[in-house]
Amino acid sequence: MGRKKMSISERLKYFCYVVNVCRSAHIKPCGYQLQKALAQLPKDLNDSDIRNNKWDRYFSYPTNKTPNAQTLLLISTKFKQCNYILDEPFWEVLSELKDEPKFYIDFLLKTPPTIRGILFDKRNPYTIKTNLNPRDFQVITKQRSLTALAVLLSLIKLHQHGFICISHITALVLEILSLLTICSISAPLDLIPKESYDLIVKFMLGNSELADNLLDTKTASEHIKRLEYLSTVIRTMCLYGSSANESVLVYWLLKADEKEIKQDFENIRKGVALTDNTHGILCVLNQTMADVKTNIRDKTHLQFMFDLFTSNRQLEV
C-alpha cells in the first residue's frame, strides 16, 4: 500500500519544525545547510540507518516525508526548543475537516482557563455559551497564540455544523485574520505567511465566493504587504524584548489606523513632535506599555520611544 498523502497543514507543520531546528543551529533552512546542522548531532544519529543521509529531503515543504519518532527525539536532545511547534493543537484542528462537533468541543474543553472561561457557561462548564459576541472574540485574539487561533477556527466549524449559532460571524472571521497576522509576524510562521493565509481561508470558508475573493491575487498580496508593513514598524520601534511582547505591539498596530501611523513616522522623519491622538503611534505605545507592564525592560524602552517621539528634537528613524 502506498503511503497516505500528507495534508498541507502537516507539511507546513514539519516545515515550521525544521525552521526551528535551523534557527537553533544558526543556519538557513535550505539544502545542505540543514545537513551540516545535523552533522552536529551525536555520531550515532549520523551513522544510523533510521534516516536518509540527505536529511534536507525530509523537510522540503512540498514533499510528503516526515522523520520518525526516534529521529525527532534525537534532534530535540540537541536542539531542545525546536519541537514545540509539533505539539501545537493548531495543526490538529487544521489537519482535516472533522465531521463531528465533538472533536472541537473536546479541544475547547482542554484550553487554558483564560479561554475556557470566555466560551463556557459558568453554571454548566460543559455547555458553550449561546451569546458569544465580538468582544469575546477580541479577548481571545489578545491571547496572541496559535492555540487561540485554533479556538477561533473551532468556533467557525461548530457554527457551520449548526452546533452553535454565532450571529456576529463576520466579526469572528475578521478576528481570525487579525490573529493569523499576529502569529505570522513571529517565528516560525513568518516564513510561510502566504501558505498559512491560504490554508486558514480555505479551512474557514471552503469553496465559496467569499473564499475566492479573499484568496485572489490582489487580496493575498495585500495581506503580505500588511505583514511587511508591520515588520517595518516593529524594526523601527526596536522592541527587542520577548516575542510575546512583540506580538502585543502587533496587536495594537492592527487596531491602529495605518494611514495615521505612516503620517506619524513622516512627521518623525521631519523632526516634528507627535501630539496625542486616538489611532496613531502614541496610542499604540500607550496601549502596548499597559500590556507589557510586567516586563520592565520593554516598558522602559517603550516609554523612551514615547518621550522621544513627543519631543521637539530632530529625530531620525
Short mmCIF file of C-alpha atoms in Angstrom, two decimals:
data_model
loop_
_atom_site.label_atom_id
_atom_site.label_comp_id
_atom_site.label_asym_id
_atom_site.label_seq_id
_atom_site.Cartn_x
_atom_site.Cartn_y
_atom_site.Cartn_z
CA MET A 1 0.00 0.00 0.00
CA GLY A 2 1.21 3.47 -0.81
CA ARG A 3 1.87 5.97 1.89
CA LYS A 4 -1.06 8.24 2.69
CA LYS A 5 -0.59 11.67 1.22
CA MET A 6 0.04 14.28 3.89
CA SER A 7 -2.29 17.25 4.21
CA ILE A 8 -0.94 20.71 3.52
CA SER A 9 -1.18 21.52 7.25
CA GLU A 10 1.02 18.51 8.11
CA ARG A 11 3.61 19.58 5.57
CA LEU A 12 3.58 23.14 6.88
CA LYS A 13 3.91 21.82 10.43
CA TYR A 14 7.10 19.94 9.61
CA PHE A 15 8.42 22.85 7.60
CA CYS A 16 7.96 25.04 10.69
CA TYR A 17 9.69 22.37 12.74
CA VAL A 18 12.77 22.35 10.53
CA VAL A 19 12.83 26.15 10.57
CA ASN A 20 13.09 25.88 14.36
CA VAL A 21 15.91 23.35 14.04
CA CYS A 22 17.81 25.57 11.64
CA ARG A 23 17.35 28.67 13.75
CA SER A 24 18.60 26.77 16.79
CA ALA A 25 21.67 25.77 14.75
CA HIS A 26 22.05 29.31 13.28
CA ILE A 27 21.80 28.21 9.66
CA LYS A 28 19.44 28.76 6.75
CA PRO A 29 16.61 26.21 6.39
CA CYS A 30 17.50 25.03 2.91
CA GLY A 31 19.51 22.39 1.06
CA TYR A 32 22.74 21.08 2.52
CA GLN A 33 22.77 23.78 5.19
CA LEU A 34 20.39 21.56 7.14
CA GLN A 35 22.59 18.53 6.59
CA LYS A 36 25.52 20.49 8.04
CA ALA A 37 23.44 21.36 11.09
CA LEU A 38 22.57 17.74 11.70
CA ALA A 39 26.22 16.81 11.45
CA GLN A 40 26.49 18.45 14.88
CA LEU A 41 24.21 15.80 16.32
CA PRO A 42 25.53 12.71 18.12
CA LYS A 43 27.51 10.40 15.83
CA ASP A 44 25.15 7.51 16.41
CA LEU A 45 22.47 9.52 14.63
CA ASN A 46 24.70 10.21 11.65
CA ASP A 47 25.69 6.54 11.38
CA SER A 48 22.19 5.22 11.99
CA ASP A 49 20.02 3.69 9.31
CA ILE A 50 16.89 5.33 10.70
CA ARG A 51 17.13 8.25 8.28
CA ASN A 52 18.15 9.17 4.79
CA ASN A 53 21.58 10.83 4.66
CA LYS A 54 20.12 13.60 2.52
CA TRP A 55 18.31 14.95 5.56
CA ASP A 56 17.09 18.04 3.80
CA ARG A 57 14.85 15.91 1.58
CA TYR A 58 12.70 15.08 4.59
CA PHE A 59 11.95 18.70 5.25
CA SER A 60 11.44 20.24 1.86
CA TYR A 61 7.99 21.78 2.31
CA PRO A 62 6.38 20.40 -0.91
CA THR A 63 7.26 16.76 -0.16
CA ASN A 64 5.32 14.20 1.86
CA LYS A 65 8.14 12.91 4.07
CA THR A 66 8.47 13.23 7.82
CA PRO A 67 11.03 11.96 10.34
CA ASN A 68 10.16 9.11 12.67
CA ALA A 69 9.73 9.49 16.43
CA GLN A 70 13.24 8.28 17.29
CA THR A 71 14.80 10.81 14.95
CA LEU A 72 12.71 13.63 16.42
CA LEU A 73 13.79 12.62 19.92
CA LEU A 74 17.48 12.66 18.95
CA ILE A 75 17.16 16.08 17.35
CA SER A 76 15.28 17.58 20.28
CA THR A 77 18.06 16.30 22.58
CA LYS A 78 20.48 18.53 20.70
CA PHE A 79 18.12 21.44 19.98
CA LYS A 80 15.80 21.43 22.95
CA GLN A 81 13.38 24.18 21.93
CA CYS A 82 12.88 23.20 18.29
CA ASN A 83 9.96 20.79 18.51
CA TYR A 84 7.31 22.74 20.45
CA ILE A 85 5.64 23.59 17.13
CA LEU A 86 4.83 19.91 16.56
CA ASP A 87 2.63 19.87 19.67
CA GLU A 88 0.54 22.93 18.79
CA PRO A 89 -3.17 21.96 18.69
CA PHE A 90 -3.46 24.42 15.80
CA TRP A 91 -2.17 21.74 13.40
CA GLU A 92 -4.53 19.08 14.71
CA VAL A 93 -7.53 21.35 14.19
CA LEU A 94 -6.39 22.07 10.64
CA SER A 95 -5.26 18.54 9.75
CA GLU A 96 -8.59 17.53 8.25
CA LEU A 97 -12.20 18.60 8.36
CA LYS A 98 -13.90 16.77 11.20
CA ASP A 99 -17.46 15.56 10.60
CA GLU A 100 -18.48 15.65 14.24
CA PRO A 101 -18.66 18.70 16.55
CA LYS A 102 -17.37 16.50 19.41
CA PHE A 103 -13.76 16.90 18.25
CA TYR A 104 -13.94 20.69 18.52
CA ILE A 105 -15.85 20.63 21.82
CA ASP A 106 -13.26 18.27 23.35
CA PHE A 107 -10.48 20.56 22.15
CA LEU A 108 -12.13 23.69 23.58
CA LEU A 109 -12.63 21.96 26.94
CA LYS A 110 -8.86 21.43 27.12
CA THR A 111 -7.96 25.08 26.50
CA PRO A 112 -6.43 27.31 29.22
CA PRO A 113 -8.86 28.71 31.84
CA THR A 114 -8.48 32.24 30.39
CA ILE A 115 -10.09 31.00 27.17
CA ARG A 116 -12.39 28.32 28.59
CA GLY A 117 -13.98 30.87 30.91
CA ILE A 118 -14.99 33.00 27.94
CA LEU A 119 -16.55 30.15 25.98
CA PHE A 120 -18.39 28.03 28.54
CA ASP A 121 -21.30 28.77 30.84
CA LYS A 122 -20.14 29.13 34.45
CA ARG A 123 -23.17 27.29 35.76
CA ASN A 124 -22.72 24.48 33.24
CA PRO A 125 -18.99 24.24 32.41
CA TYR A 126 -19.59 21.73 29.58
CA THR A 127 -22.01 23.95 27.65
CA ILE A 128 -20.77 26.58 25.20
CA LYS A 129 -22.40 29.98 25.63
CA THR A 130 -25.06 30.82 23.08
CA ASN A 131 -24.42 34.57 23.18
CA LEU A 132 -20.76 34.84 22.12
CA ASN A 133 -20.08 38.32 20.75
CA PRO A 134 -17.30 40.32 19.06
CA ARG A 135 -15.91 41.37 22.43
CA ASP A 136 -15.39 37.68 23.34
CA PHE A 137 -13.55 37.08 20.06
CA GLN A 138 -11.33 40.11 20.71
CA VAL A 139 -10.40 38.85 24.17
CA ILE A 140 -9.36 35.51 22.65
CA THR A 141 -7.36 37.32 19.96
CA LYS A 142 -5.48 39.15 22.72
CA GLN A 143 -4.07 35.78 23.82
CA ARG A 144 -1.92 36.18 20.67
CA SER A 145 -1.12 32.49 20.20
CA LEU A 146 -1.66 29.61 17.78
CA THR A 147 -3.83 27.95 20.42
CA ALA A 148 -6.11 31.00 20.44
CA LEU A 149 -6.23 30.85 16.63
CA ALA A 150 -7.23 27.18 16.81
CA VAL A 151 -10.01 28.16 19.25
CA LEU A 152 -11.47 30.75 16.88
CA LEU A 153 -11.28 28.28 13.98
CA SER A 154 -13.08 25.66 16.09
CA LEU A 155 -15.89 28.14 16.73
CA ILE A 156 -16.22 28.63 12.97
CA LYS A 157 -16.61 24.88 12.47
CA LEU A 158 -19.12 24.49 15.32
CA HIS A 159 -21.17 27.26 13.75
CA GLN A 160 -21.00 25.57 10.34
CA HIS A 161 -22.10 22.25 11.87
CA GLY A 162 -25.09 24.01 13.43
CA PHE A 163 -23.91 23.10 16.95
CA ILE A 164 -23.83 26.77 17.96
CA CYS A 165 -25.17 29.87 16.24
CA ILE A 166 -22.85 32.87 16.05
CA SER A 167 -24.75 35.98 14.99
CA HIS A 168 -21.57 38.01 14.52
CA ILE A 169 -19.85 35.60 12.12
CA THR A 170 -18.19 38.36 10.08
CA ALA A 171 -16.61 39.75 13.25
CA LEU A 172 -15.28 36.26 14.04
CA VAL A 173 -13.74 35.90 10.56
CA LEU A 174 -12.06 39.31 10.90
CA GLU A 175 -10.63 38.38 14.31
CA ILE A 176 -9.25 35.14 12.83
CA LEU A 177 -7.49 37.05 10.05
CA SER A 178 -6.13 39.55 12.59
CA LEU A 179 -4.83 36.79 14.85
CA LEU A 180 -3.29 35.00 11.87
CA THR A 181 -1.47 38.23 11.05
CA ILE A 182 -0.20 38.49 14.63
CA CYS A 183 1.06 34.89 14.58
CA SER A 184 2.62 35.29 11.12
CA ILE A 185 4.91 38.09 12.31
CA SER A 186 6.78 35.70 14.64
CA ALA A 187 8.79 32.54 14.01
CA PRO A 188 8.21 30.08 12.55
CA LEU A 189 5.07 31.17 10.69
CA ASP A 190 6.91 34.23 9.43
CA LEU A 191 8.40 32.12 6.63
CA ILE A 192 5.06 30.81 5.36
CA PRO A 193 2.62 33.73 5.65
CA LYS A 194 1.06 33.20 2.21
CA GLU A 195 0.62 29.44 2.73
CA SER A 196 -0.85 29.99 6.21
CA TYR A 197 -3.25 32.60 4.89
CA ASP A 198 -4.46 30.32 2.09
CA LEU A 199 -4.85 27.38 4.47
CA ILE A 200 -6.88 29.35 7.00
CA VAL A 201 -9.19 30.90 4.41
CA LYS A 202 -9.92 27.51 2.80
CA PHE A 203 -10.49 25.94 6.22
CA MET A 204 -12.95 28.62 7.25
CA LEU A 205 -14.83 29.17 4.05
CA GLY A 206 -14.26 26.12 1.84
CA ASN A 207 -15.32 26.58 -1.78
CA SER A 208 -17.27 29.81 -1.70
CA GLU A 209 -17.36 33.19 -3.36
CA LEU A 210 -16.05 34.85 -0.20
CA ALA A 211 -13.11 32.43 -0.08
CA ASP A 212 -12.33 33.15 -3.73
CA ASN A 213 -12.40 36.87 -3.01
CA LEU A 214 -10.04 36.51 -0.06
CA LEU A 215 -7.70 34.22 -1.99
CA ASP A 216 -7.47 36.26 -5.17
CA THR A 217 -4.02 37.60 -6.02
CA LYS A 218 -4.79 41.18 -5.03
CA THR A 219 -6.21 40.30 -1.60
CA ALA A 220 -3.46 37.80 -0.81
CA SER A 221 -0.76 40.28 -1.83
CA GLU A 222 -2.42 42.92 0.38
CA HIS A 223 -2.15 40.50 3.31
CA ILE A 224 1.59 40.04 2.67
CA LYS A 225 2.08 43.80 2.25
CA ARG A 226 0.36 44.28 5.61
CA LEU A 227 2.82 41.87 7.23
CA GLU A 228 5.76 43.67 5.64
CA TYR A 229 4.40 46.99 6.87
CA LEU A 230 4.04 45.66 10.43
CA SER A 231 7.55 44.18 10.34
CA THR A 232 8.94 47.53 9.23
CA VAL A 233 7.18 49.38 12.06
CA ILE A 234 8.41 46.83 14.62
CA ARG A 235 12.01 47.21 13.41
CA THR A 236 11.65 50.98 13.52
CA MET A 237 10.45 50.86 17.09
CA CYS A 238 13.26 48.48 18.09
CA LEU A 239 11.28 46.49 20.65
CA TYR A 240 13.89 43.86 21.44
CA GLY A 241 12.03 42.14 24.22
CA SER A 242 10.30 38.78 24.19
CA SER A 243 8.42 37.54 21.15
CA ALA A 244 5.27 37.65 23.28
CA ASN A 245 5.70 41.39 23.76
CA GLU A 246 6.40 41.82 20.07
CA SER A 247 3.01 40.23 19.42
CA VAL A 248 1.45 42.76 21.83
CA LEU A 249 2.85 45.53 19.65
CA VAL A 250 1.48 43.84 16.51
CA TYR A 251 -1.94 43.52 18.14
CA TRP A 252 -2.19 47.24 18.83
CA LEU A 253 -0.74 48.18 15.45
CA LEU A 254 -3.54 46.16 13.84
CA LYS A 255 -6.06 48.14 15.90
CA ALA A 256 -4.47 51.44 14.85
CA ASP A 257 -5.00 53.41 11.67
CA GLU A 258 -2.32 52.58 9.08
CA LYS A 259 -2.51 55.99 7.37
CA GLU A 260 -2.14 57.75 10.70
CA ILE A 261 0.84 55.55 11.64
CA LYS A 262 2.56 56.36 8.34
CA GLN A 263 1.84 60.07 8.78
CA ASP A 264 3.28 59.93 12.29
CA PHE A 265 6.50 58.42 11.01
CA GLU A 266 6.63 61.03 8.27
CA ASN A 267 6.40 63.72 10.94
CA ILE A 268 9.09 61.99 12.97
CA ARG A 269 11.41 61.96 9.94
CA LYS A 270 10.82 65.71 9.63
CA GLY A 271 11.64 66.22 13.30
CA VAL A 272 8.06 67.16 14.18
CA ALA A 273 6.95 66.12 17.66
CA LEU A 274 3.83 63.94 17.78
CA THR A 275 0.73 65.04 19.62
CA ASP A 276 -1.75 62.75 21.31
CA ASN A 277 -4.22 61.01 19.02
CA THR A 278 -6.56 58.06 19.15
CA HIS A 279 -5.32 55.88 16.31
CA GLY A 280 -1.61 56.59 15.77
CA ILE A 281 1.83 55.76 17.17
CA LEU A 282 1.32 57.34 20.59
CA CYS A 283 -1.88 55.39 21.13
CA VAL A 284 -0.10 52.17 20.12
CA LEU A 285 2.77 52.92 22.53
CA ASN A 286 0.39 53.65 25.41
CA GLN A 287 -1.67 50.51 24.88
CA THR A 288 1.43 48.34 24.45
CA MET A 289 3.00 49.72 27.62
CA ALA A 290 -0.18 48.85 29.51
CA ASP A 291 0.01 45.27 28.22
CA VAL A 292 3.73 44.70 28.89
CA LYS A 293 3.71 46.24 32.37
CA THR A 294 5.28 43.11 33.89
CA ASN A 295 8.32 43.42 31.60
CA ILE A 296 10.21 46.43 32.96
CA ARG A 297 12.81 46.39 30.21
CA ASP A 298 10.26 46.58 27.41
CA LYS A 299 8.11 49.13 29.21
CA THR A 300 11.15 51.35 29.80
CA HIS A 301 12.08 51.12 26.15
CA LEU A 302 8.55 51.96 25.04
CA GLN A 303 8.47 54.93 27.40
CA PHE A 304 11.76 56.12 25.92
CA MET A 305 10.24 55.88 22.42
CA PHE A 306 7.15 57.76 23.59
CA ASP A 307 9.23 60.58 25.10
CA LEU A 308 11.43 60.73 22.00
CA PHE A 309 8.50 60.94 19.59
CA THR A 310 6.82 63.68 21.61
CA SER A 311 9.96 65.82 21.95
CA ASN A 312 10.96 68.64 19.60
CA ARG A 313 14.33 67.10 18.84
CA GLN A 314 15.28 66.36 15.25
CA LEU A 315 14.55 62.64 15.02
CA GLU A 316 15.92 60.14 12.54
CA VAL A 317 14.13 56.79 12.06
#
